CSV table of C-alpha atoms in Angstrom, one decimal:
chain,number,residue,atom,x,y,z
A,276,UNK,CA,-13.6,22.2,-8.4
A,277,UNK,CA,-10.8,22.9,-9.0
A,278,UNK,CA,-7.7,23.7,-11.3
A,279,UNK,CA,-6.4,19.8,-10.4
A,280,UNK,CA,-9.8,18.5,-11.3
A,281,UNK,CA,-9.8,20.3,-14.8
A,282,UNK,CA,-6.8,18.5,-15.5
A,283,UNK,CA,-8.4,15.2,-14.5
A,284,UNK,CA,-11.8,15.5,-16.2
A,285,UNK,CA,-9.4,16.7,-19.8
A,286,UNK,CA,-8.2,13.6,-19.6
A,287,UNK,CA,-11.2,11.6,-19.1
A,288,UNK,CA,-12.3,13.4,-22.5
A,289,UNK,CA,-10.0,10.6,-24.2
A,290,UNK,CA,-11.2,7.4,-22.0
A,291,UNK,CA,-11.2,4.7,-24.3
A,292,UNK,CA,-12.0,1.1,-24.7
A,293,UNK,CA,-9.2,-1.2,-23.8
A,294,UNK,CA,-9.2,-4.7,-25.9
A,295,UNK,CA,-10.3,-6.9,-23.9
A,296,UNK,CA,-7.9,-9.5,-23.5
A,297,UNK,CA,-5.8,-6.7,-21.5
A,298,UNK,CA,-7.5,-7.3,-18.5
A,299,UNK,CA,-6.6,-10.6,-18.0
A,300,UNK,CA,-2.6,-10.0,-19.2
A,301,UNK,CA,-2.4,-7.3,-16.4
A,302,UNK,CA,-3.9,-9.6,-13.7
A,303,UNK,CA,-1.5,-12.5,-14.6
A,304,UNK,CA,1.6,-10.4,-14.6
A,305,UNK,CA,0.2,-8.9,-11.0
A,306,UNK,CA,0.0,-12.6,-9.8
A,307,UNK,CA,3.3,-13.7,-11.2
A,308,UNK,CA,5.1,-10.8,-8.9
A,309,UNK,CA,3.7,-12.0,-5.1
A,310,UNK,CA,4.7,-15.1,-3.2
A,311,UNK,CA,1.4,-17.4,-3.2
A,312,UNK,CA,1.0,-18.7,0.5
A,313,UNK,CA,-1.4,-21.3,2.1
A,314,UNK,CA,-4.6,-20.3,3.4
A,315,UNK,CA,-2.7,-20.0,7.0
A,316,UNK,CA,0.2,-17.7,6.3
A,317,UNK,CA,-1.9,-15.1,4.2
A,318,UNK,CA,-1.7,-12.9,7.4
A,319,UNK,CA,1.9,-13.6,6.6
A,320,UNK,CA,1.9,-12.7,3.2
A,321,UNK,CA,0.2,-9.7,3.1
A,322,UNK,CA,2.6,-8.4,6.0
A,323,UNK,CA,5.1,-8.9,3.7
A,324,UNK,CA,3.7,-7.5,0.7
A,325,UNK,CA,3.2,-4.2,3.1
A,326,UNK,CA,6.5,-4.0,4.5
A,327,UNK,CA,7.8,-4.6,1.0
A,328,UNK,CA,5.5,-1.7,-0.7
A,329,UNK,CA,7.0,0.6,2.2
A,330,UNK,CA,10.7,-0.6,1.9
A,331,UNK,CA,10.2,-0.1,-2.2
A,332,UNK,CA,9.8,4.0,-1.3
A,333,UNK,CA,12.5,4.4,0.8
A,334,UNK,CA,15.7,6.6,-0.3
A,335,UNK,CA,18.8,5.4,0.7
A,336,UNK,CA,19.3,7.7,3.6
A,337,UNK,CA,16.5,6.4,5.1
A,338,UNK,CA,17.5,3.3,5.5
A,339,UNK,CA,20.0,4.5,7.4
A,340,UNK,CA,17.6,6.2,10.2
A,341,UNK,CA,17.3,4.6,13.5
A,342,UNK,CA,14.2,2.7,14.9
A,343,UNK,CA,14.4,0.6,17.7
A,344,UNK,CA,16.9,-0.9,20.4
A,345,UNK,CA,20.0,0.8,18.1
A,346,UNK,CA,19.0,-0.8,15.2
A,347,UNK,CA,18.4,1.0,11.8
A,348,UNK,CA,16.0,0.4,9.0
A,349,UNK,CA,18.1,-1.9,7.6
A,350,UNK,CA,19.4,-3.6,10.8
A,351,UNK,CA,15.6,-4.6,11.9
A,352,UNK,CA,14.6,-5.9,8.1
A,353,UNK,CA,18.0,-8.0,8.6
A,354,UNK,CA,16.4,-9.6,12.2
A,355,UNK,CA,13.3,-10.0,10.0
A,356,UNK,CA,15.3,-12.0,7.5
A,357,UNK,CA,17.1,-13.9,10.1
A,358,UNK,CA,14.1,-15.1,11.9
A,359,UNK,CA,12.0,-16.4,8.9
A,360,UNK,CA,15.0,-18.2,7.5
A,361,UNK,CA,15.4,-19.7,10.7
A,362,UNK,CA,11.4,-20.6,10.4
A,363,UNK,CA,12.2,-22.1,6.8
A,364,UNK,CA,15.0,-24.2,8.1
A,365,UNK,CA,12.5,-25.3,10.8
A,366,UNK,CA,10.7,-26.6,8.1
A,367,UNK,CA,13.1,-28.5,6.5
A,368,UNK,CA,14.4,-30.3,10.1
A,369,UNK,CA,15.2,-29.7,13.7
A,370,UNK,CA,17.5,-26.7,14.5
A,371,UNK,CA,20.8,-27.3,15.9
A,372,UNK,CA,19.5,-24.7,18.6
A,373,UNK,CA,16.3,-22.4,19.4
A,374,UNK,CA,15.0,-20.3,21.5
A,375,UNK,CA,15.6,-16.8,21.8
A,376,UNK,CA,19.4,-16.8,22.1
A,377,UNK,CA,19.7,-18.7,18.9
A,378,UNK,CA,17.7,-16.1,17.0
A,379,UNK,CA,19.7,-13.3,18.6
A,380,UNK,CA,22.5,-14.7,17.2
A,381,UNK,CA,21.4,-15.2,13.7
A,382,UNK,CA,20.5,-11.3,13.9
A,383,UNK,CA,23.6,-10.1,15.0
A,384,UNK,CA,25.2,-12.4,12.0
A,385,UNK,CA,22.7,-10.9,9.8
A,386,UNK,CA,23.1,-7.4,10.4
A,387,UNK,CA,27.1,-7.7,10.3
A,388,UNK,CA,26.8,-9.0,6.5
A,389,UNK,CA,28.0,-6.5,3.9
A,390,UNK,CA,24.4,-6.2,2.0
A,391,UNK,CA,23.3,-2.5,0.6
A,392,UNK,CA,19.9,-1.5,2.0
A,393,UNK,CA,18.9,-2.9,-1.7
A,394,UNK,CA,20.2,-6.4,-1.0
A,395,UNK,CA,18.8,-6.2,2.3
A,396,UNK,CA,15.5,-5.7,1.1
A,397,UNK,CA,15.9,-8.4,-1.9
A,398,UNK,CA,17.5,-10.8,0.5
A,399,UNK,CA,14.6,-10.7,3.3
A,400,UNK,CA,12.1,-10.7,0.3
A,401,UNK,CA,13.2,-13.6,-1.2
A,402,UNK,CA,13.4,-15.5,1.8
A,403,UNK,CA,10.2,-14.9,2.9
A,404,UNK,CA,9.0,-15.7,-0.5
A,405,UNK,CA,10.9,-18.6,-0.1
A,406,UNK,CA,9.4,-19.3,3.5
A,407,UNK,CA,5.5,-19.2,1.7
A,408,UNK,CA,7.1,-21.1,-0.9
A,409,UNK,CA,8.3,-23.9,1.4
A,410,UNK,CA,4.7,-23.8,3.8
A,411,UNK,CA,3.3,-26.2,0.8
A,412,UNK,CA,1.8,-29.2,1.8
A,413,UNK,CA,3.0,-28.7,5.6
A,414,UNK,CA,-0.3,-29.2,7.5
A,415,UNK,CA,-1.0,-26.2,9.6
A,416,UNK,CA,-0.5,-28.4,12.8
A,417,UNK,CA,2.6,-29.2,12.7
A,418,UNK,CA,4.0,-29.2,16.0
A,419,UNK,CA,7.1,-26.4,16.2
A,420,UNK,CA,9.2,-25.1,18.9
A,421,UNK,CA,11.5,-22.0,17.8
A,422,UNK,CA,10.4,-20.2,20.8
A,423,UNK,CA,7.6,-21.1,22.1
A,424,UNK,CA,5.7,-24.5,21.2
A,425,UNK,CA,3.1,-23.4,18.3
A,426,UNK,CA,1.7,-25.5,15.6
A,427,UNK,CA,2.8,-24.1,12.2
A,428,UNK,CA,-0.3,-21.9,11.6
A,429,UNK,CA,0.4,-20.1,14.6
A,430,UNK,CA,4.2,-19.8,14.4
A,431,UNK,CA,3.4,-18.4,10.8
A,432,UNK,CA,0.6,-15.7,12.0
A,433,UNK,CA,3.1,-14.8,14.8
A,434,UNK,CA,6.2,-13.9,12.3
A,435,UNK,CA,3.0,-11.9,10.7
A,436,UNK,CA,2.4,-10.2,14.1
A,437,UNK,CA,6.0,-9.4,14.2
A,438,UNK,CA,6.5,-8.4,11.0
A,439,UNK,CA,3.4,-6.0,11.1
A,440,UNK,CA,5.1,-4.5,14.9
A,441,UNK,CA,8.3,-3.9,12.9
A,442,UNK,CA,6.5,-2.5,9.8
A,443,UNK,CA,4.9,0.3,12.3
A,444,UNK,CA,8.0,1.1,13.6
A,445,UNK,CA,9.7,2.0,10.2
A,446,UNK,CA,6.7,3.8,9.2
A,447,UNK,CA,7.1,5.8,12.3
A,448,UNK,CA,10.4,6.6,12.1
A,449,UNK,CA,10.7,7.6,8.4
A,450,UNK,CA,7.3,9.6,9.0
A,451,UNK,CA,5.7,7.5,6.4
A,452,UNK,CA,1.8,7.1,6.6
A,453,UNK,CA,0.7,3.5,6.5
A,454,UNK,CA,-3.4,2.4,5.9
A,455,UNK,CA,-4.0,0.6,8.8
A,456,UNK,CA,-4.4,-3.5,8.5
A,457,UNK,CA,-8.0,-4.8,6.6
A,458,UNK,CA,-10.2,-6.3,9.3
A,459,UNK,CA,-9.8,-9.5,8.1
A,460,UNK,CA,-5.5,-9.3,7.8
A,461,UNK,CA,-6.0,-7.8,11.7
A,462,UNK,CA,-8.5,-10.5,13.2
A,463,UNK,CA,-5.8,-13.5,12.9
A,464,UNK,CA,-3.6,-11.5,15.1
A,465,UNK,CA,-5.4,-10.0,17.5
A,466,UNK,CA,-7.0,-13.9,17.9
A,467,UNK,CA,-3.0,-14.9,18.1
A,468,UNK,CA,-3.1,-12.3,20.5
A,469,UNK,CA,-5.8,-13.4,23.1
A,470,UNK,CA,-5.2,-17.3,22.6
A,471,UNK,CA,-1.1,-16.5,23.9
A,472,UNK,CA,-2.3,-14.6,27.1
A,473,UNK,CA,-2.2,-17.3,29.6
A,474,UNK,CA,1.5,-18.0,28.5
A,475,UNK,CA,2.6,-14.4,28.6
A,476,UNK,CA,0.8,-14.7,32.1
A,477,UNK,CA,3.1,-17.9,33.1
A,478,UNK,CA,6.4,-16.3,31.7
A,479,UNK,CA,5.7,-13.1,33.8
A,480,UNK,CA,4.7,-13.9,36.7
A,481,UNK,CA,5.9,-18.0,37.2
A,482,UNK,CA,2.2,-19.0,37.7
A,483,UNK,CA,-0.9,-19.9,36.1
A,484,UNK,CA,-3.9,-18.1,37.4
A,485,UNK,CA,-6.8,-20.2,38.0
A,486,UNK,CA,-9.4,-17.9,36.6
A,487,UNK,CA,-11.1,-17.7,33.2
A,488,UNK,CA,-11.4,-13.9,31.2
A,489,UNK,CA,-13.4,-12.4,28.8
A,490,UNK,CA,-11.8,-10.3,26.3
A,491,UNK,CA,-13.9,-8.1,24.0
A,492,UNK,CA,-11.6,-5.9,21.4
A,493,UNK,CA,-13.1,-3.4,19.7
A,494,UNK,CA,-12.8,-1.9,16.2
A,495,UNK,CA,-13.2,-3.9,12.8
A,496,UNK,CA,-11.3,-7.1,13.1
A,497,UNK,CA,-11.7,-7.7,16.6
A,498,UNK,CA,-14.3,-9.9,18.7
A,499,UNK,CA,-15.2,-11.1,21.9
A,500,UNK,CA,-13.3,-14.5,23.3
A,501,UNK,CA,-13.0,-16.3,26.9
A,502,UNK,CA,-10.4,-17.8,27.6
A,503,UNK,CA,-9.1,-19.9,30.7
A,504,UNK,CA,-5.4,-18.6,32.0
A,505,UNK,CA,-5.1,-22.1,33.4
A,506,UNK,CA,-5.9,-25.5,32.3
A,507,UNK,CA,-8.3,-26.5,35.3
A,508,UNK,CA,-10.0,-22.5,35.6
A,509,UNK,CA,-13.6,-21.9,36.0
A,510,UNK,CA,-15.3,-21.6,33.2
A,511,UNK,CA,-17.4,-18.5,34.5
A,512,UNK,CA,-15.1,-15.4,33.6
A,513,UNK,CA,-13.7,-13.9,36.5
A,514,UNK,CA,-13.2,-10.9,35.1
A,515,UNK,CA,-13.5,-8.8,31.5
A,516,UNK,CA,-11.3,-6.5,29.7
A,517,UNK,CA,-12.7,-4.3,26.9
A,518,UNK,CA,-10.1,-2.4,25.0
A,519,UNK,CA,-9.2,-1.1,20.8
A,520,UNK,CA,-8.6,-4.4,18.9
A,521,UNK,CA,-5.1,-2.1,17.4
A,522,UNK,CA,-4.3,-0.8,21.2
A,523,UNK,CA,-4.5,-4.5,22.5
A,524,UNK,CA,-1.7,-5.8,19.4
A,525,UNK,CA,0.2,-3.0,20.0
A,526,UNK,CA,0.3,-3.7,24.2
A,527,UNK,CA,1.0,-7.4,22.9
A,528,UNK,CA,4.4,-6.1,21.0
A,529,UNK,CA,5.5,-4.1,23.8
A,530,UNK,CA,4.3,-0.9,21.8
A,531,UNK,CA,1.9,0.7,24.1
A,532,UNK,CA,2.5,0.5,28.0
A,533,UNK,CA,-0.3,-0.9,29.8
A,534,UNK,CA,-0.7,2.2,31.8
A,535,UNK,CA,-1.4,4.5,29.1
A,536,UNK,CA,-3.9,1.9,27.7
A,537,UNK,CA,-8.3,2.9,27.3
A,538,UNK,CA,-9.4,0.1,29.2
A,539,UNK,CA,-12.6,-0.8,30.6
A,540,UNK,CA,-12.3,-3.4,33.1
A,541,UNK,CA,-15.1,-5.6,34.9
A,542,UNK,CA,-14.8,-7.7,37.9
A,543,UNK,CA,-11.7,-9.1,39.7
A,544,UNK,CA,-9.5,-5.8,38.9
A,545,UNK,CA,-6.3,-7.0,40.3
A,546,UNK,CA,-5.8,-10.0,38.4
A,547,UNK,CA,-7.0,-8.1,35.5
A,548,UNK,CA,-4.5,-5.2,35.9
A,549,UNK,CA,-1.7,-8.4,36.3
A,550,UNK,CA,-3.1,-9.9,33.0
A,551,UNK,CA,-2.7,-6.1,31.6
A,552,UNK,CA,0.8,-5.9,32.7
A,553,UNK,CA,1.8,-9.5,31.2
A,554,UNK,CA,0.4,-9.0,28.0
A,555,UNK,CA,3.6,-7.8,26.8
A,556,UNK,CA,5.7,-10.4,28.0
A,557,UNK,CA,6.2,-12.4,24.9
A,558,UNK,CA,7.5,-9.5,22.8
A,559,UNK,CA,10.8,-10.2,21.7
A,560,UNK,CA,12.8,-8.0,19.6
B,297,UNK,CA,-17.8,11.0,-9.0
B,298,UNK,CA,-17.2,13.6,-6.4
B,299,UNK,CA,-17.4,13.4,-2.9
B,300,UNK,CA,-17.5,9.8,-2.6
B,301,UNK,CA,-13.9,9.0,-4.6
B,302,UNK,CA,-12.4,9.8,-1.3
B,303,UNK,CA,-13.4,7.1,1.2
B,304,UNK,CA,-13.0,4.0,-1.8
B,305,UNK,CA,-9.5,5.1,-2.3
B,306,UNK,CA,-8.5,5.1,0.8
B,307,UNK,CA,-9.9,1.7,1.1
B,308,UNK,CA,-8.5,0.6,-2.7
B,309,UNK,CA,-5.0,2.1,-1.1
B,310,UNK,CA,-5.3,-0.4,2.1
B,311,UNK,CA,-6.1,-3.1,-0.2
B,312,UNK,CA,-3.0,-2.8,-2.9
B,313,UNK,CA,-0.6,-2.3,-0.4
B,314,UNK,CA,-2.0,-5.6,1.2
B,315,UNK,CA,-1.2,-6.9,-2.1
B,316,UNK,CA,-5.3,-7.8,-2.6
B,317,UNK,CA,-5.3,-8.9,-6.2
B,318,UNK,CA,-8.8,-8.2,-6.7
B,319,UNK,CA,-8.3,-4.7,-6.0
B,320,UNK,CA,-6.0,-4.2,-8.8
B,321,UNK,CA,-8.9,-5.8,-10.9
B,322,UNK,CA,-11.6,-3.6,-9.7
B,323,UNK,CA,-9.4,-0.2,-10.4
B,324,UNK,CA,-8.4,-1.9,-13.5
B,325,UNK,CA,-12.2,-2.0,-14.6
B,326,UNK,CA,-12.8,1.8,-12.9
B,327,UNK,CA,-10.2,3.2,-14.5
B,328,UNK,CA,-8.1,1.2,-17.3
B,329,UNK,CA,-10.2,3.3,-19.9
B,330,UNK,CA,-9.3,6.2,-18.6
B,331,UNK,CA,-6.2,5.1,-18.9
B,332,UNK,CA,-6.2,2.8,-22.7
B,333,UNK,CA,-7.6,6.1,-23.8
B,334,UNK,CA,-5.2,8.3,-23.0
B,335,UNK,CA,-2.4,6.8,-24.5
B,336,UNK,CA,-3.9,5.6,-27.4
B,337,UNK,CA,-5.0,9.6,-27.8
B,338,UNK,CA,-1.0,10.3,-27.2
B,339,UNK,CA,0.7,7.4,-28.6
B,340,UNK,CA,-2.0,6.9,-31.4
B,341,UNK,CA,-0.8,3.3,-31.9
B,342,UNK,CA,-3.2,0.2,-29.8
B,343,UNK,CA,0.2,-1.5,-29.1
B,344,UNK,CA,1.9,1.2,-27.9
B,345,UNK,CA,-1.4,2.1,-25.9
B,346,UNK,CA,-1.4,-1.1,-24.5
B,347,UNK,CA,2.3,-1.4,-23.1
B,348,UNK,CA,1.3,2.1,-21.4
B,349,UNK,CA,-1.5,0.5,-19.8
B,350,UNK,CA,0.5,-2.7,-18.9
B,351,UNK,CA,3.3,-0.3,-17.6
B,352,UNK,CA,0.8,2.2,-15.8
B,353,UNK,CA,-0.9,-0.8,-13.5
B,354,UNK,CA,2.1,-2.7,-13.4
B,355,UNK,CA,3.5,0.7,-11.4
B,356,UNK,CA,0.2,0.8,-9.1
B,357,UNK,CA,0.6,-2.8,-8.0
B,358,UNK,CA,4.5,-3.0,-7.5
B,359,UNK,CA,4.8,0.2,-6.0
B,360,UNK,CA,1.2,0.3,-4.0
B,361,UNK,CA,2.8,2.9,-1.0
B,362,UNK,CA,3.3,5.6,-3.9
B,363,UNK,CA,-0.2,6.6,-4.3
B,364,UNK,CA,-0.9,8.5,-1.6
B,365,UNK,CA,-5.0,9.3,-0.9
B,366,UNK,CA,-4.3,12.0,1.5
B,367,UNK,CA,-2.6,13.8,-1.7
B,368,UNK,CA,-5.3,13.6,-4.4
B,369,UNK,CA,-7.7,11.0,-6.0
B,370,UNK,CA,-6.8,7.9,-7.6
B,371,UNK,CA,-8.2,8.9,-10.6
B,372,UNK,CA,-5.9,12.0,-11.2
B,373,UNK,CA,-2.9,9.5,-10.0
B,374,UNK,CA,-3.4,7.4,-13.4
B,375,UNK,CA,-4.3,9.9,-15.2
B,376,UNK,CA,-1.1,11.7,-14.9
B,377,UNK,CA,0.8,8.7,-14.7
B,378,UNK,CA,-0.5,7.2,-18.1
B,379,UNK,CA,0.1,10.9,-19.6
B,380,UNK,CA,3.6,11.1,-18.4
B,381,UNK,CA,4.3,7.3,-19.4
B,382,UNK,CA,2.8,8.0,-22.9
B,383,UNK,CA,4.5,10.9,-23.6
B,384,UNK,CA,7.5,8.8,-22.9
B,385,UNK,CA,6.7,6.2,-25.3
B,386,UNK,CA,6.3,8.8,-27.5
B,387,UNK,CA,9.6,9.8,-27.3
B,388,UNK,CA,11.5,6.4,-27.0
B,389,UNK,CA,9.8,5.4,-30.6
B,390,UNK,CA,10.9,9.1,-31.8
B,391,UNK,CA,14.3,8.0,-31.5
B,392,UNK,CA,14.0,4.5,-32.3
B,393,UNK,CA,13.0,5.4,-35.7
B,394,UNK,CA,15.6,7.9,-36.1
B,395,UNK,CA,18.1,6.6,-38.7
B,396,UNK,CA,21.3,8.1,-36.7
B,397,UNK,CA,20.1,6.1,-33.7
B,398,UNK,CA,22.0,2.8,-33.6
B,399,UNK,CA,21.0,-0.2,-31.2
B,400,UNK,CA,23.9,0.6,-28.3
B,401,UNK,CA,22.7,4.3,-27.9
B,402,UNK,CA,20.6,4.6,-24.5
B,403,UNK,CA,16.6,5.2,-25.1
B,404,UNK,CA,15.5,7.3,-22.3
B,405,UNK,CA,13.5,6.1,-19.5
B,406,UNK,CA,11.9,7.6,-16.5
B,407,UNK,CA,13.3,11.0,-15.5
B,408,UNK,CA,13.1,10.2,-11.5
B,409,UNK,CA,14.4,13.7,-11.4
B,410,UNK,CA,10.9,15.0,-12.3
B,411,UNK,CA,8.8,14.1,-9.2
B,412,UNK,CA,5.3,13.3,-9.6
B,413,UNK,CA,4.5,16.6,-7.5
B,414,UNK,CA,7.0,18.6,-10.3
B,415,UNK,CA,5.3,16.8,-13.6
B,416,UNK,CA,1.4,17.7,-12.2
B,417,UNK,CA,2.9,21.5,-11.7
B,418,UNK,CA,3.8,21.4,-15.4
B,419,UNK,CA,0.9,20.1,-16.5
B,420,UNK,CA,-1.2,23.1,-14.5
B,421,UNK,CA,1.1,25.0,-16.5
B,422,UNK,CA,0.0,23.5,-20.1
B,423,UNK,CA,-4.1,23.4,-18.6
B,424,UNK,CA,-3.3,27.3,-17.9
B,425,UNK,CA,-2.0,28.0,-21.3
B,426,UNK,CA,-4.7,25.8,-22.9
B,427,UNK,CA,-7.5,27.8,-20.8
B,428,UNK,CA,-6.1,31.2,-21.9
B,429,UNK,CA,-6.3,30.2,-25.8
B,430,UNK,CA,-9.9,29.1,-25.6
B,431,UNK,CA,-12.4,31.6,-27.0
B,432,UNK,CA,-13.8,34.4,-24.6
B,433,UNK,CA,-17.3,32.4,-23.6
B,434,UNK,CA,-15.6,28.6,-22.7
B,435,UNK,CA,-12.7,30.6,-21.0
B,436,UNK,CA,-15.1,32.5,-18.5
B,437,UNK,CA,-17.2,29.5,-17.8
B,438,UNK,CA,-13.9,27.0,-17.3
B,439,UNK,CA,-12.3,29.7,-15.2
B,440,UNK,CA,-15.4,30.4,-13.0
B,441,UNK,CA,-16.3,26.8,-12.8
B,442,UNK,CA,-12.6,25.2,-12.3
B,443,UNK,CA,-10.6,28.1,-10.9
B,444,UNK,CA,-12.7,30.0,-8.9
B,445,UNK,CA,-15.1,26.9,-7.5
B,446,UNK,CA,-18.1,28.1,-8.7
B,447,UNK,CA,-21.2,25.2,-9.4
B,448,UNK,CA,-22.5,25.2,-12.4
B,449,UNK,CA,-25.9,27.3,-11.2
B,450,UNK,CA,-23.6,29.7,-9.9
B,451,UNK,CA,-22.1,30.6,-13.0
B,452,UNK,CA,-24.9,30.4,-15.1
B,453,UNK,CA,-26.4,33.2,-12.4
B,454,UNK,CA,-22.8,35.4,-12.8
B,455,UNK,CA,-23.2,35.4,-16.6
B,456,UNK,CA,-27.3,35.3,-17.0
B,457,UNK,CA,-27.0,32.4,-19.2
B,458,UNK,CA,-29.1,29.0,-18.7
B,459,UNK,CA,-27.5,26.5,-16.8
B,460,UNK,CA,-27.6,24.1,-20.4
B,461,UNK,CA,-25.6,26.7,-21.8
B,462,UNK,CA,-22.8,26.1,-19.2
B,463,UNK,CA,-23.0,22.7,-19.4
B,464,UNK,CA,-22.1,22.8,-22.5
B,465,UNK,CA,-19.5,25.0,-23.1
B,466,UNK,CA,-17.6,23.1,-20.6
B,467,UNK,CA,-17.9,20.1,-22.5
B,468,UNK,CA,-17.0,22.2,-25.5
B,469,UNK,CA,-13.7,23.5,-23.2
B,470,UNK,CA,-12.8,20.2,-21.8
B,471,UNK,CA,-12.7,19.0,-25.6
B,472,UNK,CA,-10.4,21.6,-26.4
B,473,UNK,CA,-8.2,21.4,-23.7
B,474,UNK,CA,-7.7,17.6,-24.0
B,475,UNK,CA,-6.7,17.8,-27.7
B,476,UNK,CA,-4.2,20.7,-26.6
B,477,UNK,CA,-2.7,18.1,-23.7
B,478,UNK,CA,-2.7,15.7,-26.1
B,479,UNK,CA,0.2,17.2,-28.5
B,480,UNK,CA,3.3,16.3,-28.6
B,481,UNK,CA,5.8,18.5,-26.8
B,482,UNK,CA,3.6,19.1,-24.2
B,483,UNK,CA,6.4,18.4,-21.3
B,484,UNK,CA,9.3,20.6,-21.6
């Protein structure tokens, strides 16, 4: 034991029994402070909570830390807010313009705002909570086309993915340690990543590969998938890839180069390598 | 308790940061009694103690990243926070009751300049003073067990006393230190 344990043990001497009703009051208070999202948007709501927790601990000076693409923490949070806002507008009706160029324009406009770090934090968090609220009653298979044609549930998972990647960017830049996602929160991100591999391949190479692949992602939250890289591909996998689930997500998010990735390949090595090289093709800012 | 506290603290921290409400409930079930009991002893009021418990658990929920499992246990973090908020509550109440205090006089809030580490350092000092005030037989066992990291068995062997005697002296010492820490003016 150590002197700090002595503090704990002395405090524990006073342990008592709180009135039973207190627990309910505390839980109700906690519930009021978090956005409510439909189950398909839970991965997104969780990422919002995590980034919110990280941002709450930052000093005003840390908001000016450079993170990525010449953006500071503040710029990055404004970017997330701008894209979330576009998604919220999309739910209300078609956007005047969509695609990456439109998101870039909205990002630049948000970043040139005069909001203080606190203001940026609040603006982003309120926008995210409003987006969660706006999802109520929307079918999860509602077709959307912000940058890619995706059903609403996948669009929200892609927002969770981007929020997660940028949260790790910010934590790294300010030197804070963040716990890794819980397996049940990581799995939907990995699942979307695997399902987007065919699109990434065709964006990167301009062609679809008439083959299937078996992807095994190791670690809590991982799993095994067999995916067709083109609609008419034979079902028997031409190759299999095996790698860590977090590594895979960071590859999709263009945070680890394919060459630096510990991966086991069996079968058609050339096609497997092409797929790994193509994997980050869909990641934007 | 002991080493098995560590992994569950890490998992609790992950779940709290992820906004997992059930984790807050589990932590309340584990440490609500510690926080409430400490607050009740310091504030001597059920109503104020309940306010402190709400404050402590709201803080944990709203600022989950403020708890870093790499720096200490959740039990310790909550105990320290409960102590600090209780002392602040007592001071606020004293000022409120003072006839000279008018409504527009600002009440003292959380002194943000005192970091968590600094507060822990202050309490360490108070505990060391409380240990120094213990009667010799109690002080001896506490110093060996808590400051020199000996097991109860080693303490018993070193002092040539039965292990049961060592345990009962530790218990008596903890009670006395606890009372010292609960006295007003525990922080400068």
